[in-house]
Tab-separated table of C-alpha atoms in Angstrom:
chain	number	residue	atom	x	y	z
A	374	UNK	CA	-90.412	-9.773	90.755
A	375	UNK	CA	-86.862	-7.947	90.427
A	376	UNK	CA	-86.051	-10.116	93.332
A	377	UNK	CA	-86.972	-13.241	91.816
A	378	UNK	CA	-85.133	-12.015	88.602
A	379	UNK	CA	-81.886	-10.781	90.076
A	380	UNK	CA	-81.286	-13.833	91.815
A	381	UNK	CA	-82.128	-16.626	89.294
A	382	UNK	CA	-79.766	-15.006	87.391
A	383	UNK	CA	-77.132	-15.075	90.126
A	384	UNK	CA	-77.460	-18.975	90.752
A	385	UNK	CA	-78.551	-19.531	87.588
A	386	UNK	CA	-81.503	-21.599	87.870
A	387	UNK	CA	-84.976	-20.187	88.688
A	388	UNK	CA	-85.900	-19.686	92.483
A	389	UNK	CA	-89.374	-20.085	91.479
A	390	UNK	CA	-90.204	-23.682	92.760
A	391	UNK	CA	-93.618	-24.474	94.561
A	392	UNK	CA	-93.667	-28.092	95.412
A	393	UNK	CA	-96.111	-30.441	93.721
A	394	UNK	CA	-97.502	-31.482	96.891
A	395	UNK	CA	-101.705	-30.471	97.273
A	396	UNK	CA	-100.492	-27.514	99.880
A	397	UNK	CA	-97.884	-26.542	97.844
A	398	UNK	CA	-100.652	-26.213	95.063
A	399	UNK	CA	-103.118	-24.297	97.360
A	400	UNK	CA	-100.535	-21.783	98.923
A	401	UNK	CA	-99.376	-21.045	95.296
A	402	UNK	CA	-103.323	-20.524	94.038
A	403	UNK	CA	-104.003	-18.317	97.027
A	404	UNK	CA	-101.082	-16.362	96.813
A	405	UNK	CA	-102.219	-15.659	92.971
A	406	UNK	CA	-105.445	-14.815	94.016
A	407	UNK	CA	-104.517	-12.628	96.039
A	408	UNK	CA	-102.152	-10.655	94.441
A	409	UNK	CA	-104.543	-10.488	91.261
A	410	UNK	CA	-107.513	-9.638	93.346
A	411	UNK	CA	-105.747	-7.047	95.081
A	412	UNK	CA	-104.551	-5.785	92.409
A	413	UNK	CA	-107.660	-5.199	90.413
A	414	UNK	CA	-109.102	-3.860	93.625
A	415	UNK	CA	-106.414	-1.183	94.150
A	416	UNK	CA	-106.562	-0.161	89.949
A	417	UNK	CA	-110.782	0.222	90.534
A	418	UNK	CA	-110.308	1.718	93.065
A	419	UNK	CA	-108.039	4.314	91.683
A	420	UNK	CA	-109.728	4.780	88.374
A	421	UNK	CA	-113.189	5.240	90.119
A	422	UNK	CA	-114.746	1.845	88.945
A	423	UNK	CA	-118.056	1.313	90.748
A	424	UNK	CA	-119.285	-1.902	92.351
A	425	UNK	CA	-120.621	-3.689	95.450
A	426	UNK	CA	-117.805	-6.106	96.013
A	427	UNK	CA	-115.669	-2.534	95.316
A	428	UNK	CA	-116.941	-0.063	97.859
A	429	UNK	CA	-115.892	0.390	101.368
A	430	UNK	CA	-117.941	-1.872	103.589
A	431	UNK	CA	-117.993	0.750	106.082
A	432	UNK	CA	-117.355	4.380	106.394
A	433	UNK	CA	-113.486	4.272	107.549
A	434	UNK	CA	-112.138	7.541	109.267
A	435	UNK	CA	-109.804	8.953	106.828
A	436	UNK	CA	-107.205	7.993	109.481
A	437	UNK	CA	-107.606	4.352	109.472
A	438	UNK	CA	-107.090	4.556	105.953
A	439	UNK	CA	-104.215	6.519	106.205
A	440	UNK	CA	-102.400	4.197	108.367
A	441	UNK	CA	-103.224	1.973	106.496
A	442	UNK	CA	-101.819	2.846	103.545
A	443	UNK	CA	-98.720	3.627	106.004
A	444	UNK	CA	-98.958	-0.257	106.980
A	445	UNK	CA	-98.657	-1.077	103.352
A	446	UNK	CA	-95.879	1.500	102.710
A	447	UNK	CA	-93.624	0.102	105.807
A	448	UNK	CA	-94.460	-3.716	104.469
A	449	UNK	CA	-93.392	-2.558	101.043
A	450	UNK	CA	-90.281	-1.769	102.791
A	451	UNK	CA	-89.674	-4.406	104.984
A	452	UNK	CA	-90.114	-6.496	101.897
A	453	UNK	CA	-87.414	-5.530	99.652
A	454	UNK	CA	-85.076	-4.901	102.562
A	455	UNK	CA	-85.889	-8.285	103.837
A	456	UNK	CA	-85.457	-10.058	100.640
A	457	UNK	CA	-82.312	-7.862	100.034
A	458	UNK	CA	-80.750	-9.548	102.949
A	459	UNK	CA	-81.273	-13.055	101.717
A	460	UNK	CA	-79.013	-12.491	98.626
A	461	UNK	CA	-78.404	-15.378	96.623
A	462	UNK	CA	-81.012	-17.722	99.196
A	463	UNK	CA	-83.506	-15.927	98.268
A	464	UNK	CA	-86.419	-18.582	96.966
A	465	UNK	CA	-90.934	-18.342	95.656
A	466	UNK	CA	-92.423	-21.554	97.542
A	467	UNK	CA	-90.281	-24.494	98.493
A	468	UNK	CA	-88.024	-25.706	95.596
A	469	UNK	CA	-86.558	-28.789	95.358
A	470	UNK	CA	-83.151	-27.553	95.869
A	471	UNK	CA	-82.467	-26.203	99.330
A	472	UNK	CA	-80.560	-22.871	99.735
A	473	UNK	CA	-76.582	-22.398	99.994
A	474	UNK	CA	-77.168	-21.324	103.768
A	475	UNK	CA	-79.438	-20.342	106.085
A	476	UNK	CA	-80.151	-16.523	106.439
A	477	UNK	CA	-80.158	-15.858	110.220
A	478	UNK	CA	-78.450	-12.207	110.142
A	479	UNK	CA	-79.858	-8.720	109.060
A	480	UNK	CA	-83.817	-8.359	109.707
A	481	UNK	CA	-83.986	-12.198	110.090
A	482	UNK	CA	-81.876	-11.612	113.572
A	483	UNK	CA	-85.475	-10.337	114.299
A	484	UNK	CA	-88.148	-12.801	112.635
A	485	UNK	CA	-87.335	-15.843	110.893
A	486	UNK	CA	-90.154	-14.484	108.260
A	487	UNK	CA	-89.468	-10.665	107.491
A	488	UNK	CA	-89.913	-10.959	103.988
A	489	UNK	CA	-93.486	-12.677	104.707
A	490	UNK	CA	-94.514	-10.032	107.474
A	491	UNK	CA	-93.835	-7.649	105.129
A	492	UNK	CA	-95.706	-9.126	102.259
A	493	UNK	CA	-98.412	-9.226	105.542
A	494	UNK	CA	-98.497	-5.819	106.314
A	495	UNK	CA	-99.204	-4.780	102.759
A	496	UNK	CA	-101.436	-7.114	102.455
A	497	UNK	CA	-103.393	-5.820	105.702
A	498	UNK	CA	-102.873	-2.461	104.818
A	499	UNK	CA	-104.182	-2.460	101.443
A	500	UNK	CA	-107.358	-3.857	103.138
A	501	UNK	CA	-107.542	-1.207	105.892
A	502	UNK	CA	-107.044	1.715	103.730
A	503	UNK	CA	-109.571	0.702	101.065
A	504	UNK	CA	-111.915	-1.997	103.453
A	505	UNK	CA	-113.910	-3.149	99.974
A	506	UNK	CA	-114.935	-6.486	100.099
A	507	UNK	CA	-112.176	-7.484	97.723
A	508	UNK	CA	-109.744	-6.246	99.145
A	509	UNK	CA	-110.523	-8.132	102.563
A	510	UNK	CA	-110.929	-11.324	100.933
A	511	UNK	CA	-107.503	-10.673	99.464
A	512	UNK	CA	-105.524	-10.506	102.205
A	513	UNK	CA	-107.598	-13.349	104.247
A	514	UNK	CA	-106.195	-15.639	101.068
A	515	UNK	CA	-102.970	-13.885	101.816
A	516	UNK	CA	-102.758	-14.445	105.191
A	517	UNK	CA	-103.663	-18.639	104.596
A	518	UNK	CA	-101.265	-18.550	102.069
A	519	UNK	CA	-98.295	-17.193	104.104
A	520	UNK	CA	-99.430	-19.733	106.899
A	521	UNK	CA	-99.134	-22.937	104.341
A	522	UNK	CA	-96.502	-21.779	102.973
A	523	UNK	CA	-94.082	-20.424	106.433
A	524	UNK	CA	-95.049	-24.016	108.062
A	525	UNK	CA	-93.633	-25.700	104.184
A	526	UNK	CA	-90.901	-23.738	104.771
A	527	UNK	CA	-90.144	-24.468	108.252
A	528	UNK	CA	-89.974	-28.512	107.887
A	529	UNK	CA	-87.816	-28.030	104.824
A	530	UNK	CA	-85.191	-25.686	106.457
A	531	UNK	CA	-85.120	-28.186	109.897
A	532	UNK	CA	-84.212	-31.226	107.089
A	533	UNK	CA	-81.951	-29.128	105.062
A	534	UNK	CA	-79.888	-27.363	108.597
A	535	UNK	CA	-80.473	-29.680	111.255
A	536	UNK	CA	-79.217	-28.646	114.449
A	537	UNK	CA	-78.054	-25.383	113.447
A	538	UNK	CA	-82.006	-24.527	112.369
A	539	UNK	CA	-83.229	-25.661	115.914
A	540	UNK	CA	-80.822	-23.373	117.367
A	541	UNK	CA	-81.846	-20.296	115.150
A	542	UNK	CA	-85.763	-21.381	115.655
A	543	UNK	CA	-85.091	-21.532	119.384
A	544	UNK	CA	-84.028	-18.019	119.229
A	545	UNK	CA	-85.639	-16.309	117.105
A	546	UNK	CA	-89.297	-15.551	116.740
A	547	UNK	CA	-91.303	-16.492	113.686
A	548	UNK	CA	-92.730	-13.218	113.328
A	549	UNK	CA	-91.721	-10.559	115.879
């Protein structure tokens, strides 16, 4: 959110901007559900709330759940690092106005998606360390919506940059 914040106010426009297209629309509703489901899951969790769709669906060695809250840690990270080195092209969903330029230095010399397989890895953490119902669910919704929404992404970057996006897609990976 500080992201999204700090660079609106650098371009001055918001770089909130799903599409109105139907996928657009889904990615944007799974990505809230998600983040609000996971959310409530983490708080009840925390706070001791009892309920089926709440409790562990198995009994996880307290070392998967420790690396899983690791995961989630490290794709905490990644995250704000990742968006860090998009500055000012830093975008939510696929506005209508392209980006100044395309990012293809920093972490995204490694994945054209960092900021996404962050957001990933917390997502997949989260669910590993507490393995609730919800919490799965969650990051299944996350893991469509980062699909949707890295393919959206993809078509609109090859119409914005061409030639110089074929290049950067031919060389780097979409994830790792």
């Amino acid at each position: 959110m500080l992201a999204t914040r700090r660079t609106s106010s650098a371009i001055g426009r918001k770089v909130y901007g799903f599409g109105g297209s139907g996928r657009q629309r889904l990615a944007q509703g799974l990505f809230r559900f998600s983040v609000i489901g996971a959310l409530f899951g983490s708080a009840s969790h925390a706070i001791g709330l009892a309920g089926v769709a709440l409790h562990p669906l198995a009994d996880a060695p307290f070392q998967l759940r420790l690396a899983g809250l690791g995961m989630a840690l490290l794709g905490s990270l990644l995250t704000v690092f990742a968006q860090s080195d998009m500055g000012r092209c830093w975008r939510v969903g696929v506005p209508e106005a392209v980006p100044d330029a395309l990012v293809t230095t920093g972490l995204f010399g490694v994945s054209r998606n960092p900021v996404f397989l962050g957001m990933l890895m917390l997502a997949v953490g989260l669910a590993l360390a507490l393995s609730s119902a919800v919490m799965i669910v969650c990051a299944a919704a996350f893991c469509l919506a980062c699909e949707i929404q890295v393919r959206d992404e993809e078509r609109l970057l090859e119409n914005a940059f061409g030639a110089e996006y074929a290049a950067y897609r031919q060389s780097v990976r979409r994830w790792i």
